Tab-separated table of C-alpha atoms and ligand atoms in Angstrom:
chain	number	residue	atom	x	y	z
A	1	MET	CA	-9.707	-16.064	-3.427
A	2	ASN	CA	-9.102	-18.698	-6.082
A	3	PRO	CA	-8.483	-17.073	-9.464
A	4	PHE	CA	-9.161	-20.341	-11.330
A	5	VAL	CA	-12.915	-21.037	-11.225
A	6	TYR	CA	-15.628	-22.233	-13.587
A	7	LYS	CA	-17.901	-19.613	-15.108
A	8	ASN	CA	-20.762	-20.921	-17.224
A	9	GLY	CA	-19.116	-24.338	-17.252
A	10	ALA	CA	-15.747	-23.103	-18.554
A	11	LEU	CA	-12.614	-22.824	-16.424
A	12	HIS	CA	-11.460	-19.229	-16.214
A	13	ALA	CA	-8.264	-17.587	-15.070
A	14	GLU	CA	-9.699	-14.420	-13.537
A	15	ASP	CA	-11.941	-13.134	-16.368
A	16	VAL	CA	-10.273	-14.996	-19.207
A	17	ALA	CA	-11.525	-18.373	-20.428
A	18	VAL	CA	-8.585	-20.765	-20.277
A	19	ALA	CA	-9.737	-22.226	-23.615
A	20	ASP	CA	-9.262	-18.787	-25.232
A	21	ILE	CA	-5.655	-18.696	-24.081
A	22	ALA	CA	-5.169	-22.210	-25.431
A	23	SER	CA	-6.533	-21.128	-28.817
A	24	ALA	CA	-3.963	-18.344	-28.913
A	25	VAL	CA	-0.857	-20.157	-27.654
A	26	GLY	CA	-1.572	-23.886	-28.018
A	27	THR	CA	-1.031	-26.450	-25.268
A	28	PRO	CA	0.705	-27.208	-23.027
A	29	PHE	CA	1.296	-23.881	-21.268
A	30	TYR	CA	1.609	-22.379	-17.816
A	31	CYS	CA	-0.937	-19.771	-16.817
A	32	TYR	CA	-0.392	-17.383	-13.905
A	33	SER	CA	-2.906	-15.036	-12.318
A	34	THR	CA	-1.895	-11.513	-11.352
A	35	ALA	CA	-4.770	-11.317	-8.857
A	36	GLY	CA	-3.565	-14.573	-7.314
A	37	LEU	CA	-0.022	-13.220	-6.939
A	38	VAL	CA	-1.254	-9.918	-5.516
A	39	GLN	CA	-3.528	-11.672	-3.032
A	40	ARG	CA	-0.838	-14.011	-1.723
A	41	TYR	CA	1.790	-11.305	-1.478
A	42	THR	CA	-0.622	-8.928	0.249
A	43	ASP	CA	-1.696	-11.603	2.741
A	44	PHE	CA	1.917	-12.269	3.626
A	45	ALA	CA	2.948	-8.608	3.772
A	46	ASN	CA	-0.098	-7.606	5.833
A	47	ALA	CA	0.733	-10.251	8.408
A	48	PHE	CA	3.985	-8.381	9.074
A	49	SER	CA	2.689	-4.835	8.695
A	50	HIS	CA	3.550	-4.104	12.351
A	51	ASN	CA	7.116	-5.337	11.977
A	52	ARG	CA	10.136	-3.879	10.280
A	53	ALA	CA	10.231	-6.532	7.582
A	54	THR	CA	11.452	-7.162	4.039
A	55	ILE	CA	9.786	-9.877	2.019
A	56	CYS	CA	12.387	-11.226	-0.355
A	57	TYR	CA	10.510	-13.368	-2.863
A	58	ALA	CA	12.417	-16.623	-3.468
A	59	VAL	CA	12.984	-16.327	-7.201
A	60	LYS	CA	13.750	-20.042	-7.472
A	61	ALA	CA	10.033	-20.789	-7.148
A	62	ASN	CA	9.145	-18.967	-10.366
A	63	GLY	CA	11.770	-16.899	-12.132
A	64	ASN	CA	9.661	-15.463	-14.916
A	65	LEU	CA	10.519	-11.767	-15.221
A	66	ALA	CA	6.855	-10.773	-15.393
A	67	VAL	CA	6.100	-12.660	-12.182
A	68	ILE	CA	9.067	-11.106	-10.373
A	69	ARG	CA	8.040	-7.671	-11.653
A	70	THR	CA	4.450	-8.150	-10.452
A	71	LEU	CA	5.731	-8.899	-6.955
A	72	ALA	CA	8.445	-6.207	-7.013
A	73	ALA	CA	5.786	-3.631	-7.901
A	74	LEU	CA	4.028	-4.572	-4.662
A	75	GLY	CA	7.201	-3.965	-2.668
A	76	ALA	CA	8.758	-7.415	-2.696
A	77	GLY	CA	12.494	-7.872	-2.666
A	78	ALA	CA	14.183	-11.016	-3.909
A	79	ASP	CA	16.021	-13.992	-2.478
A	80	VAL	CA	18.385	-15.278	-5.155
A	81	VAL	CA	20.675	-18.302	-5.203
A	82	SER	CA	22.730	-17.768	-8.359
A	83	GLU	CA	24.055	-15.012	-10.587
A	84	GLY	CA	21.320	-15.896	-13.051
A	85	GLU	CA	18.596	-15.359	-10.476
A	86	LEU	CA	20.245	-12.112	-9.381
A	87	ARG	CA	20.230	-10.954	-12.993
A	88	ARG	CA	16.554	-11.917	-13.269
A	89	ALA	CA	15.643	-9.987	-10.117
A	90	LEU	CA	17.525	-6.908	-11.347
A	91	ALA	CA	16.060	-7.138	-14.855
A	92	ALA	CA	12.571	-7.275	-13.347
A	93	GLY	CA	13.238	-4.075	-11.403
A	94	THR	CA	13.808	-5.387	-7.874
A	95	PRO	CA	15.644	-2.717	-5.858
A	96	THR	CA	19.136	-3.828	-4.759
A	97	ASP	CA	18.428	-2.820	-1.165
A	98	ARG	CA	15.902	-5.651	-1.021
A	99	ILE	CA	17.955	-8.439	-2.589
A	100	VAL	CA	19.584	-11.150	-0.500
A	101	PHE	CA	21.937	-13.753	-1.973
A	102	SER	CA	21.575	-17.217	-0.405
A	103	GLY	CA	22.844	-20.608	-1.488
A	104	VAL	CA	25.212	-23.285	-0.338
A	105	GLY	CA	27.784	-22.924	-3.116
A	106	LYS	CA	28.207	-19.419	-4.484
A	107	SER	CA	31.284	-19.144	-6.694
A	108	ARG	CA	33.787	-16.306	-6.326
A	109	ALA	CA	32.616	-14.944	-9.670
A	110	GLU	CA	29.021	-14.895	-8.446
A	111	LEU	CA	30.030	-13.232	-5.183
A	112	ALA	CA	31.972	-10.607	-7.127
A	113	TYR	CA	28.984	-9.900	-9.350
A	114	ALA	CA	26.719	-9.510	-6.301
A	115	LEU	CA	29.230	-7.154	-4.667
A	116	THR	CA	29.421	-4.934	-7.732
A	117	GLN	CA	25.629	-4.698	-7.767
A	118	GLY	CA	25.581	-3.656	-4.094
A	119	ILE	CA	22.800	-5.928	-2.856
A	120	VAL	CA	21.727	-5.623	0.747
A	121	GLN	CA	22.956	-8.941	2.167
A	122	ILE	CA	24.919	-12.055	1.319
A	123	ASN	CA	24.288	-15.152	3.422
A	124	VAL	CA	27.283	-17.371	3.959
A	125	GLU	CA	26.800	-21.069	4.471
A	126	SER	CA	30.286	-22.315	5.298
A	127	GLU	CA	33.549	-21.123	6.759
A	128	PRO	CA	35.489	-21.516	3.479
A	129	GLU	CA	32.809	-19.427	1.764
A	130	LEU	CA	33.218	-16.749	4.445
A	131	GLU	CA	36.950	-16.611	3.725
A	132	ALA	CA	36.316	-16.484	-0.041
A	133	LEU	CA	33.796	-13.677	0.368
A	134	SER	CA	36.179	-11.661	2.525
A	135	GLU	CA	38.965	-12.033	-0.037
A	136	THR	CA	36.610	-11.046	-2.864
A	137	CYS	CA	35.460	-7.983	-0.923
A	138	VAL	CA	39.047	-6.898	-0.306
A	139	ALA	CA	39.961	-7.379	-3.973
A	140	LEU	CA	37.017	-5.220	-5.042
A	141	ASP	CA	37.372	-2.741	-2.189
A	142	LYS	CA	33.821	-3.437	-0.991
A	143	THR	CA	32.229	-4.187	2.348
A	144	ALA	CA	29.391	-6.693	2.458
A	145	SER	CA	26.708	-6.959	5.098
A	146	ILE	CA	26.451	-10.652	5.706
A	147	GLY	CA	24.157	-13.148	7.325
A	148	VAL	CA	25.425	-16.457	8.611
A	149	ARG	CA	23.010	-19.243	7.756
A	150	VAL	CA	22.838	-21.639	10.638
A	151	ASN	CA	21.694	-25.231	10.609
A	152	PRO	CA	19.597	-25.710	13.767
A	153	ASP	CA	19.309	-29.513	13.412
A	154	VAL	CA	15.515	-29.463	13.348
A	155	ASP	CA	13.381	-31.839	11.307
A	156	ALA	CA	10.967	-29.776	9.200
A	157	GLN	CA	8.636	-32.808	8.799
A	158	THR	CA	8.469	-32.412	5.053
A	159	HIS	CA	9.599	-34.469	2.043
A	160	ALA	CA	13.197	-35.665	2.558
A	161	LYS	CA	14.348	-34.033	-0.697
A	162	ILE	CA	13.237	-30.564	0.437
A	163	SER	CA	14.226	-30.789	4.087
A	164	THR	CA	17.237	-28.569	4.826
A	165	GLY	CA	17.524	-28.015	8.576
A	166	LYS	CA	18.868	-31.333	9.838
A	167	ALA	CA	22.541	-31.661	10.742
A	168	GLU	CA	22.971	-34.250	7.972
A	169	ASN	CA	21.715	-31.785	5.324
A	170	LYS	CA	24.327	-29.812	3.404
A	171	PHE	CA	22.904	-26.424	4.370
A	172	GLY	CA	24.117	-23.780	6.781
A	173	ILE	CA	26.701	-23.833	9.536
A	174	ASP	CA	26.080	-26.025	12.564
A	175	ILE	CA	24.413	-23.703	15.083
A	176	THR	CA	26.896	-24.678	17.769
A	177	ARG	CA	29.731	-23.379	15.548
A	178	ALA	CA	28.000	-20.056	14.934
A	179	PRO	CA	29.641	-18.057	17.776
A	180	ALA	CA	33.098	-19.043	16.502
A	181	VAL	CA	32.145	-18.166	12.922
A	182	PHE	CA	30.817	-14.751	13.956
A	183	ALA	CA	34.038	-14.126	15.875
A	184	ARG	CA	36.052	-15.034	12.785
A	185	ALA	CA	33.856	-12.829	10.595
A	186	ARG	CA	34.428	-9.864	12.905
A	187	ASP	CA	38.176	-10.255	12.429
A	188	LEU	CA	38.005	-10.576	8.655
A	189	PRO	CA	38.220	-7.517	6.405
A	190	GLY	CA	35.401	-6.640	4.016
A	191	VAL	CA	32.580	-8.453	5.814
A	192	ASN	CA	30.197	-7.058	8.372
A	193	PRO	CA	28.173	-9.793	10.128
A	194	VAL	CA	24.767	-8.311	10.933
A	195	SER	CA	22.322	-11.150	10.506
A	196	VAL	CA	21.556	-14.751	11.347
A	197	ALA	CA	19.714	-16.706	8.658
A	198	VAL	CA	17.809	-19.971	8.846
A	199	HIS	CA	15.708	-22.039	6.434
A	200	ILE	CA	14.767	-25.544	7.497
A	201	GLY	CA	12.785	-26.747	4.491
A	202	SER	CA	9.929	-26.221	2.092
A	203	GLN	CA	6.212	-27.113	2.037
A	204	ILE	CA	6.075	-26.953	5.828
A	205	THR	CA	2.483	-27.419	6.985
A	206	ASP	CA	2.967	-27.365	10.755
A	207	LEU	CA	4.495	-24.443	12.667
A	208	THR	CA	6.083	-26.625	15.352
A	209	PRO	CA	9.457	-27.253	13.668
A	210	LEU	CA	9.728	-23.578	12.716
A	211	ARG	CA	8.895	-22.585	16.295
A	212	ILE	CA	11.662	-24.871	17.593
A	213	ALA	CA	14.177	-23.515	15.054
A	214	PHE	CA	13.300	-19.886	15.862
A	215	GLY	CA	13.673	-20.655	19.584
A	216	HIS	CA	17.228	-21.838	18.929
A	217	LEU	CA	17.803	-18.701	16.855
A	218	ALA	CA	16.673	-16.439	19.703
A	219	SER	CA	19.128	-18.109	22.102
A	220	LEU	CA	21.887	-17.749	19.549
A	221	VAL	CA	21.219	-14.027	19.069
A	222	ASP	CA	21.376	-13.517	22.867
A	223	ARG	CA	24.728	-15.266	22.915
A	224	LEU	CA	26.065	-13.316	19.923
A	225	ARG	CA	24.988	-10.009	21.422
A	226	ALA	CA	26.654	-10.960	24.708
A	227	ASP	CA	29.796	-11.553	22.641
A	228	GLY	CA	29.503	-7.969	21.380
A	229	HIS	CA	28.105	-8.588	17.890
A	230	ASN	CA	25.654	-6.065	16.525
A	231	ILE	CA	22.899	-8.351	15.212
A	232	THR	CA	20.311	-6.106	13.614
A	233	ARG	CA	18.573	-8.448	11.175
A	234	LEU	CA	17.150	-11.941	11.100
A	235	ASP	CA	16.562	-13.809	7.850
A	236	LEU	CA	13.896	-16.405	8.557
A	237	GLY	CA	13.913	-18.112	5.150
A	238	GLY	CA	10.826	-19.403	3.390
A	239	GLY	CA	9.097	-22.718	3.691
A	240	LEU	CA	5.443	-21.994	4.400
A	241	GLY	CA	3.393	-24.714	2.735
A	242	ILE	CA	0.300	-24.519	0.566
A	243	ARG	CA	-2.696	-26.789	0.013
A	244	TYR	CA	-2.108	-29.276	-2.793
A	245	GLU	CA	-4.488	-31.982	-1.565
A	246	ASP	CA	-5.905	-31.875	1.946
A	247	GLU	CA	-3.173	-30.078	3.858
A	248	THR	CA	-4.119	-27.253	6.212
A	249	PRO	CA	-1.029	-25.081	6.217
A	250	PRO	CA	-0.718	-22.253	8.737
A	251	THR	CA	-1.933	-18.880	7.523
A	252	PRO	CA	0.555	-16.018	7.201
A	253	ALA	CA	-1.158	-14.418	10.218
A	254	GLU	CA	-0.595	-17.533	12.349
A	255	TYR	CA	2.971	-17.679	11.142
A	256	ALA	CA	3.488	-13.995	12.007
A	257	ALA	CA	2.063	-14.500	15.504
A	258	MET	CA	4.550	-17.325	16.100
A	259	VAL	CA	7.449	-15.248	14.730
A	260	ASN	CA	6.581	-12.376	17.049
A	261	GLU	CA	6.241	-14.711	20.016
A	262	THR	CA	9.594	-16.371	19.472
A	263	LEU	CA	11.692	-13.525	18.084
A	264	GLY	CA	9.783	-10.253	18.525
A	265	HIS	CA	11.650	-9.281	21.708
A	266	LEU	CA	14.951	-9.152	19.799
A	267	ASP	CA	13.833	-6.026	17.943
A	268	CYS	CA	15.505	-7.048	14.679
A	269	HIS	CA	14.641	-6.107	11.125
A	270	LEU	CA	13.052	-9.290	9.747
A	271	MET	CA	13.694	-10.741	6.331
A	272	PHE	CA	11.630	-13.520	4.787
A	273	GLU	CA	12.251	-15.629	1.710
A	274	PRO	CA	8.852	-17.051	0.758
A	275	GLY	CA	8.547	-18.720	-2.620
A	276	ARG	CA	5.846	-21.358	-2.929
A	277	VAL	CA	3.299	-19.563	-0.735
A	278	LEU	CA	3.395	-16.496	-3.000
A	279	VAL	CA	3.197	-18.172	-6.392
A	280	GLY	CA	2.174	-21.819	-6.037
A	281	GLU	CA	-1.589	-21.451	-6.102
A	282	ALA	CA	-1.419	-18.568	-8.572
A	283	GLY	CA	-0.493	-20.874	-11.452
A	284	ILE	CA	-1.849	-23.815	-13.412
A	285	LEU	CA	-0.458	-26.004	-16.158
A	286	VAL	CA	-2.884	-26.462	-19.041
A	287	THR	CA	-2.567	-29.589	-21.125
A	288	SER	CA	-4.576	-31.364	-23.832
A	289	VAL	CA	-5.656	-34.971	-23.883
A	290	LEU	CA	-3.912	-36.924	-26.627
A	291	TYR	CA	-5.505	-40.307	-26.006
A	292	ASP	CA	-7.762	-42.007	-23.520
A	293	LYS	CA	-6.137	-45.427	-23.361
A	294	PRO	CA	-8.021	-48.241	-21.708
A	295	GLY	CA	-5.589	-50.736	-20.185
A	296	GLU	CA	-6.127	-54.241	-18.835
A	297	SER	CA	-5.814	-53.006	-15.287
A	298	ARG	CA	-5.811	-49.226	-15.602
A	299	ARG	CA	-7.231	-46.404	-17.631
A	300	PHE	CA	-4.519	-44.007	-18.826
A	301	VAL	CA	-5.334	-40.479	-19.888
A	302	ILE	CA	-2.310	-39.486	-21.975
A	303	VAL	CA	-1.761	-35.728	-22.164
A	304	ASP	CA	0.588	-33.475	-24.106
A	305	ALA	CA	2.437	-32.164	-21.025
A	306	ALA	CA	5.058	-34.343	-19.415
A	307	MET	CA	7.490	-34.693	-16.540
A	308	ASN	CA	9.924	-32.379	-18.314
A	309	ASP	CA	7.328	-29.587	-18.009
A	310	LEU	CA	6.339	-30.272	-14.386
A	311	VAL	CA	8.655	-32.653	-12.571
A	312	ARG	CA	7.177	-32.405	-9.063
A	313	PRO	CA	4.994	-35.541	-9.238
A	314	SER	CA	7.879	-37.664	-10.583
A	315	MET	CA	10.518	-36.170	-8.335
A	316	TYR	CA	8.723	-35.808	-4.998
A	317	ASP	CA	5.632	-37.981	-5.557
A	318	ALA	CA	3.825	-34.669	-5.244
A	319	TYR	CA	0.052	-34.440	-5.481
A	320	HIS	CA	-1.464	-31.875	-7.844
A	321	GLY	CA	-5.197	-31.484	-8.351
A	322	VAL	CA	-6.479	-31.914	-11.910
A	323	LEU	CA	-9.572	-30.218	-13.332
A	324	PRO	CA	-11.140	-30.512	-16.776
A	325	ILE	CA	-11.321	-27.142	-18.527
A	326	ARG	CA	-14.955	-27.937	-19.365
A	327	GLU	CA	-16.913	-28.439	-16.138
A	328	THR	CA	-18.143	-31.991	-15.659
A	329	SER	CA	-21.893	-32.142	-15.161
A	330	SER	CA	-23.039	-34.098	-12.140
A	331	ASP	CA	-24.795	-36.834	-14.157
A	332	ILE	CA	-21.603	-37.933	-15.928
A	333	MET	CA	-20.062	-41.242	-14.845
A	334	LEU	CA	-16.519	-40.862	-13.595
A	335	SER	CA	-13.966	-43.622	-13.704
A	336	ASP	CA	-10.586	-44.163	-12.158
A	337	ALA	CA	-7.653	-43.047	-14.326
A	338	ASP	CA	-3.956	-42.249	-14.234
A	339	ILE	CA	-2.969	-39.050	-15.982
A	340	VAL	CA	0.341	-39.530	-17.745
A	341	GLY	CA	2.640	-37.734	-20.160
A	342	PRO	CA	4.285	-38.968	-23.358
A	343	VAL	CA	7.847	-39.277	-21.998
A	344	CYS	CA	9.389	-42.728	-22.099
A	345	GLU	CA	9.510	-43.277	-18.353
A	346	THR	CA	6.958	-44.765	-15.993
A	347	GLY	CA	7.735	-41.873	-13.636
A	348	ASP	CA	6.108	-39.570	-16.187
A	349	THR	CA	2.832	-39.710	-14.283
A	350	PHE	CA	1.066	-36.567	-13.084
A	351	ALA	CA	-1.666	-38.211	-11.060
A	352	ARG	CA	-2.834	-41.681	-10.094
A	353	HIS	CA	-6.303	-42.992	-9.380
A	354	ARG	CA	-8.268	-39.867	-10.176
A	355	ALA	CA	-11.987	-39.933	-10.853
A	356	MET	CA	-12.120	-38.656	-14.417
A	357	PRO	CA	-15.012	-38.089	-16.809
A	358	PRO	CA	-14.824	-39.588	-20.301
A	359	VAL	CA	-12.441	-37.450	-22.354
A	360	ASP	CA	-11.829	-37.020	-26.066
A	361	PRO	CA	-8.587	-36.073	-27.786
A	362	GLY	CA	-8.246	-32.294	-27.623
A	363	ASP	CA	-10.134	-31.928	-24.347
A	364	MET	CA	-8.083	-29.897	-21.931
A	365	LEU	CA	-7.111	-30.362	-18.303
A	366	ALA	CA	-5.651	-27.962	-15.764
A	367	ILE	CA	-3.011	-29.226	-13.353
A	368	LEU	CA	-3.446	-27.077	-10.268
A	369	SER	CA	-1.037	-25.306	-7.913
A	370	ALA	CA	1.677	-25.369	-10.542
A	371	GLY	CA	2.890	-21.784	-10.108
A	372	ALA	CA	5.821	-22.760	-7.879
A	373	TYR	CA	8.657	-25.060	-8.930
A	374	GLY	CA	6.929	-25.752	-12.235
A	375	ALA	CA	8.361	-23.876	-15.212
A	376	VAL	CA	11.637	-23.217	-13.379
A	377	MET	CA	12.347	-26.935	-13.074
A	378	SER	CA	11.427	-27.801	-16.640
A	379	SER	CA	13.821	-29.240	-19.190
A	380	THR	CA	13.887	-30.239	-22.830
A	381	TYR	CA	14.138	-33.972	-22.047
A	382	ASN	CA	12.973	-36.112	-24.979
A	383	ALA	CA	13.761	-33.037	-27.142
A	384	ARG	CA	10.507	-31.458	-26.074
A	385	LEU	CA	10.237	-27.678	-26.331
A	386	LEU	CA	9.983	-25.578	-23.175
A	387	ILE	CA	6.373	-24.508	-22.865
A	388	PRO	CA	5.000	-20.965	-22.913
A	389	GLU	CA	4.074	-18.987	-19.838
A	390	VAL	CA	1.050	-16.704	-19.855
A	391	LEU	CA	0.158	-14.010	-17.327
A	392	VAL	CA	-3.489	-13.065	-16.853
A	393	ASN	CA	-4.633	-9.769	-15.389
A	394	GLY	CA	-8.404	-9.264	-15.191
A	395	ASP	CA	-9.713	-9.755	-18.719
A	396	ALA	CA	-6.270	-9.422	-20.319
A	397	PHE	CA	-3.569	-11.979	-20.900
A	398	ALA	CA	-0.024	-11.807	-22.232
A	399	VAL	CA	2.529	-14.385	-23.252
A	400	VAL	CA	5.398	-13.744	-20.834
A	401	ARG	CA	7.586	-16.486	-22.267
A	402	ALA	CA	7.024	-17.697	-25.780
A	403	ARG	CA	7.313	-21.278	-26.963
A	404	PRO	CA	10.679	-21.594	-28.721
A	405	SER	CA	10.929	-23.177	-32.155
A	406	TYR	CA	12.597	-26.493	-32.932
A	407	ASP	CA	15.227	-24.528	-34.862
A	408	GLU	CA	16.101	-22.628	-31.695
A	409	LEU	CA	16.315	-25.882	-29.746
A	410	LEU	CA	18.614	-27.510	-32.295
A	411	LYS	CA	20.769	-24.398	-32.590
A	412	LEU	CA	21.817	-24.753	-28.964
A	413	ASP	CA	24.100	-27.579	-30.105
A	414	GLN	CA	26.899	-27.430	-32.604
A	415	PHE	CA	29.093	-29.957	-34.356
A	416	ALA	CA	32.705	-30.428	-33.363
A	417	ASP	CA	35.125	-28.912	-35.876
A	418	TRP	CA	36.175	-32.375	-37.135
A	419	GLN	CA	32.654	-33.335	-38.076
B	1	LLP	N1	15.102	-19.745	1.082
B	1	LLP	C1	15.962	-20.764	0.884
B	1	LLP	C2	17.316	-20.650	1.420
B	1	LLP	C3	15.538	-21.910	0.189
B	1	LLP	O1	16.370	-22.922	0.020
B	1	LLP	C4	14.205	-21.988	-0.302
B	1	LLP	C5	13.741	-23.154	-1.042
B	1	LLP	C6	13.356	-20.881	-0.089
B	1	LLP	C7	13.829	-19.786	0.620
B	1	LLP	C8	11.939	-20.856	-0.577
B	1	LLP	O2	11.193	-21.860	0.018
B	1	LLP	P1	9.595	-21.924	-0.165
B	1	LLP	O3	9.012	-20.717	0.517
B	1	LLP	O4	9.300	-21.919	-1.602
B	1	LLP	O5	9.231	-23.196	0.507
B	1	LLP	N2	11.516	-27.904	-5.809
B	1	LLP	C9	10.917	-28.225	-4.531
B	1	LLP	C10	11.114	-27.133	-3.503
B	1	LLP	C11	12.568	-26.743	-3.279
B	1	LLP	C12	12.764	-25.659	-2.267
B	1	LLP	C13	14.202	-25.228	-2.211
B	1	LLP	N3	14.490	-24.142	-1.335
B	1	LLP	C14	9.435	-28.537	-4.754
B	1	LLP	O6	8.975	-28.503	-5.887
B	1	LLP	O7	8.732	-28.858	-3.793
């Protein structure tokens, strides 16, 4: 089910014309579909309906409170990587017994905050962090159930900047060190090692690297159990890819079959941290054409969104589909164009060499699959305002983050007292 389709020639988000939202909030804006979120979450959850499993939505993919709440209402937990994300998950109503705290550099203050909230699991990613967590637990008179994130040295075959499971990546503890780290954890006060965690990368479109990593995990759990550790949970991370261009990512059902094949016999409670696969295709970025600029060698369609609003194309050379809000009739001549933003960098390019119809200023375009790692990665570069986020549900829509004013932007700064 794609919630963004043309009806009578006009792009709709579920039953709402995207142009109607634009009239209300102005462009650019992000638009998310509740039906899209529900569908993706349900697909994922159904794939594991025969397992004991907790699906901890990776809040980093889209931290809007309304998005987190939509997923939490369906039973999702949360995977958070900072105190801010933990606060978002809690504010959206995620139950603490479904929140896991991951991340390669959690500060003592963040660990303390998580301990006072009583979340279900904290994943440690280094031996010094394990020591720091133990000391924090003792100081607060708490005991934490912990996972040890291991680095299995497997190439996830994805973009280098989002690959996390190779030995040279900063993430996790070398899998060969894991038995020693579990032994140390058992001796430390305040921490109870119950889980092994792994996450080898994002936008993974082939199950093979995950299968290899989970195979290593199974061997490790055998070894840890032989050493007398009571491993009751496995945190399998996120990483399942989506279709941006012509990828054919595995379905949640195929993924679940592989998980059960490789790890089912261990009889562990499974935790997952999917982000992109739950929210990516449930969001679009809507932008207006400012100018159609013919160049000597290229046609540039200049739009009012920019790399500060959606950085993925600049940062990872990521492909995003682009659709006009008004459907292009088949007799219209298309011509090759680059779609670019107004920021003063050549990298501010959303798409290259796309067949585009003629466009006029004010015509709108939708940049597709922008629900994950879109708004969360935005900035105010070039003193541009953060853009609104809108949530659609059937024939209703609501602004779930408003566009700030320039006054609010300027008020974030202050003069030094000598000025
Ligand atoms: N768990 C951990 C420990 C992670 O590091 C990540 C993502 C996830 C779960 C969720 O992964 P997902 O299911 O979304 O693939 N900004 C990049 C993606 C960065 C992913 C970082 N970690 C992008 O726009 O492609």
